[in-house]
Structure formats: structure tokens, C-alpha cells
Short mmCIF file of C-alpha atoms in Angstrom, two decimals:
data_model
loop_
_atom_site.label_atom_id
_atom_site.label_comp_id
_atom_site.label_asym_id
_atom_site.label_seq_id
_atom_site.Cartn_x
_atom_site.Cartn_y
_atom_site.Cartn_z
CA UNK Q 379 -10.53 28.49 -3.04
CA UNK Q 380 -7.55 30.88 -3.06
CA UNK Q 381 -3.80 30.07 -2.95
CA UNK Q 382 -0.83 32.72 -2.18
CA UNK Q 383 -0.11 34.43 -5.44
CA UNK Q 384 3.76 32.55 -5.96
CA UNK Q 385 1.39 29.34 -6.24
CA UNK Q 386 -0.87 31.13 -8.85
CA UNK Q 387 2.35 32.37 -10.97
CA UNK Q 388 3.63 28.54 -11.02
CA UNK Q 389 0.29 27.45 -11.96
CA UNK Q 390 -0.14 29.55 -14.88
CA UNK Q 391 2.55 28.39 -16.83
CA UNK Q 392 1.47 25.00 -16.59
CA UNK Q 393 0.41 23.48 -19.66
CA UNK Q 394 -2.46 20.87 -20.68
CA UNK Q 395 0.03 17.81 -20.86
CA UNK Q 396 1.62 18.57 -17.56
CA UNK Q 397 -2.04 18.67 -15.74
CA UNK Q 398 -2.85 15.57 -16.85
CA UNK Q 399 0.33 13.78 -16.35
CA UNK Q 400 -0.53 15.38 -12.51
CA UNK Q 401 -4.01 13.69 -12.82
CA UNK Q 402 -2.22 10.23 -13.76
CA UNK Q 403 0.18 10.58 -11.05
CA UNK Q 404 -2.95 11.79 -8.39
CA UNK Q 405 -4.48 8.31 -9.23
CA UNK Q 406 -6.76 9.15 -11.82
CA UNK Q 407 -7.50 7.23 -15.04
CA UNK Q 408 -8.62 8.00 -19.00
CA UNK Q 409 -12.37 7.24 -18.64
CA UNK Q 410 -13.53 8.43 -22.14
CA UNK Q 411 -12.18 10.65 -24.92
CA UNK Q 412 -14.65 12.80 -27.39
CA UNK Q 413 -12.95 15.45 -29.35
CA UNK Q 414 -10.77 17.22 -27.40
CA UNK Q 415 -12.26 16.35 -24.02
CA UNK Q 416 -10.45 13.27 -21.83
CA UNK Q 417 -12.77 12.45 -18.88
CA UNK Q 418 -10.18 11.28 -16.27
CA UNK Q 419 -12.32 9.36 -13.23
CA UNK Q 420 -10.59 8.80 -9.88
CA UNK Q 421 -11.04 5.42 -7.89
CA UNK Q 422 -14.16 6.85 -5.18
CA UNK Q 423 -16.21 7.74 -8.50
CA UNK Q 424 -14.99 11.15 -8.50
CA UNK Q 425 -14.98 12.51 -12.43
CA UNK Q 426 -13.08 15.53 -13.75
CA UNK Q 427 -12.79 16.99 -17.83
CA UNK Q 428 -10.12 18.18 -18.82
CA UNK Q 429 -10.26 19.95 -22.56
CA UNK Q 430 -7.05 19.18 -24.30
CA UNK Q 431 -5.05 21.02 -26.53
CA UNK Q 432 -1.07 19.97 -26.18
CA UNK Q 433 1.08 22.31 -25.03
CA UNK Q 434 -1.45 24.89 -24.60
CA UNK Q 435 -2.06 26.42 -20.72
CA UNK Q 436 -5.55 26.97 -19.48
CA UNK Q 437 -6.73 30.67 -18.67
CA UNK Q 438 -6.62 31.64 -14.73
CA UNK Q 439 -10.77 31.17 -14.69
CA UNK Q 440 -10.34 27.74 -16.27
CA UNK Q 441 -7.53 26.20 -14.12
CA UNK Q 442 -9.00 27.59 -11.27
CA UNK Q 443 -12.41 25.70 -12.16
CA UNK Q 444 -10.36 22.83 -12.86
CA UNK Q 445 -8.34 22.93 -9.91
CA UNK Q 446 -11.41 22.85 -7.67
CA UNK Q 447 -13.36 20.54 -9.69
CA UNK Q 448 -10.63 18.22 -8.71
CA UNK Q 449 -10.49 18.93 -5.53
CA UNK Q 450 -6.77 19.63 -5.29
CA UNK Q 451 -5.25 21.54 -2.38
CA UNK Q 452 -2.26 23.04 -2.19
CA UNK Q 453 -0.46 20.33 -0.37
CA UNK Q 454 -1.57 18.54 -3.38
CA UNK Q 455 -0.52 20.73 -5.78
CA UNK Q 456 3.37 20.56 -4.26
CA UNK Q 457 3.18 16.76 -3.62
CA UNK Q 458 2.36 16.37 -7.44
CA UNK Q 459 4.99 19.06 -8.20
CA UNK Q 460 2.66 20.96 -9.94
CA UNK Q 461 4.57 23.96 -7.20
CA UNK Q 462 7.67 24.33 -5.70
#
């Protein structure tokens, strides 16, 4: 997967809470909680984990794991204004 670098330098900077609150928005919904992971688990079974620490941004490796595990475009990404 590979976005233009001005989506990469908006993702970066987006923290934990914000990711999530784009997961909520995306459809998805709090399966289970241990620790600090929140499984969030979309409608057509689709699961994602997201390792929470609040207000704390993921390293470009991570989100970009995440981001794929999810399966998020970047049409996504901007209709979840996650990007300008």
C-alpha cells in the first residue's frame, strides 16, 4: 500500500483517540478490551486491534500495518477526515 507523502505527513500526527474515533465513525464497534488492546469488529466479520495509549501516535510501521489491516484507502482516509 503506498499513499503520496502529504497523506503520510497528515497521518503521522494522528493520535490513538483520533483513529479510533475514525474506526467508530467507519462503522466499526468495541468487540473486546484486554489491557491496552480494544478489538474493534466491523459488521462483514472483519476484526482489527488497535493498542491504545491516549494521546499517543503510532510509529509509521505501525499505522501503516494498521491502516492496511483495516483495509482503508485513501478515499477512506479523506471521507473519515483522517486527510485533508
Amino acid at each position: 500500500m503506498s499513499f503520496p507523502k502529504q497523506v503520510w505527513n497528515q497521518l503521522k500526527n494522528k493520535s490513538a483517540d483520533e483513529i479510533i474515533s475514525a474506526l467508530k465513525r467507519d462503522g466499526a464497534i468495541l468487540d473486546t478490551t484486554r489491557g491496552s488492546a480494544q478489538v474493534f469488529r466491523y459488521p462483514d466479520g472483519r476484526r482489527v486491534a488497535i493498542h491504545y495509549h491516549p494521546h499517543k501516535t503510532y510509529g509509521p510501521d505501525l499505522l501503516k500495518d494498521l491502516i492496511k489491516d483495516i483495509g482503508w484507502t485513501e478515499a477512506d482516509l479523506r471521507r473519515l477526515k483522517l486527510v485533508k
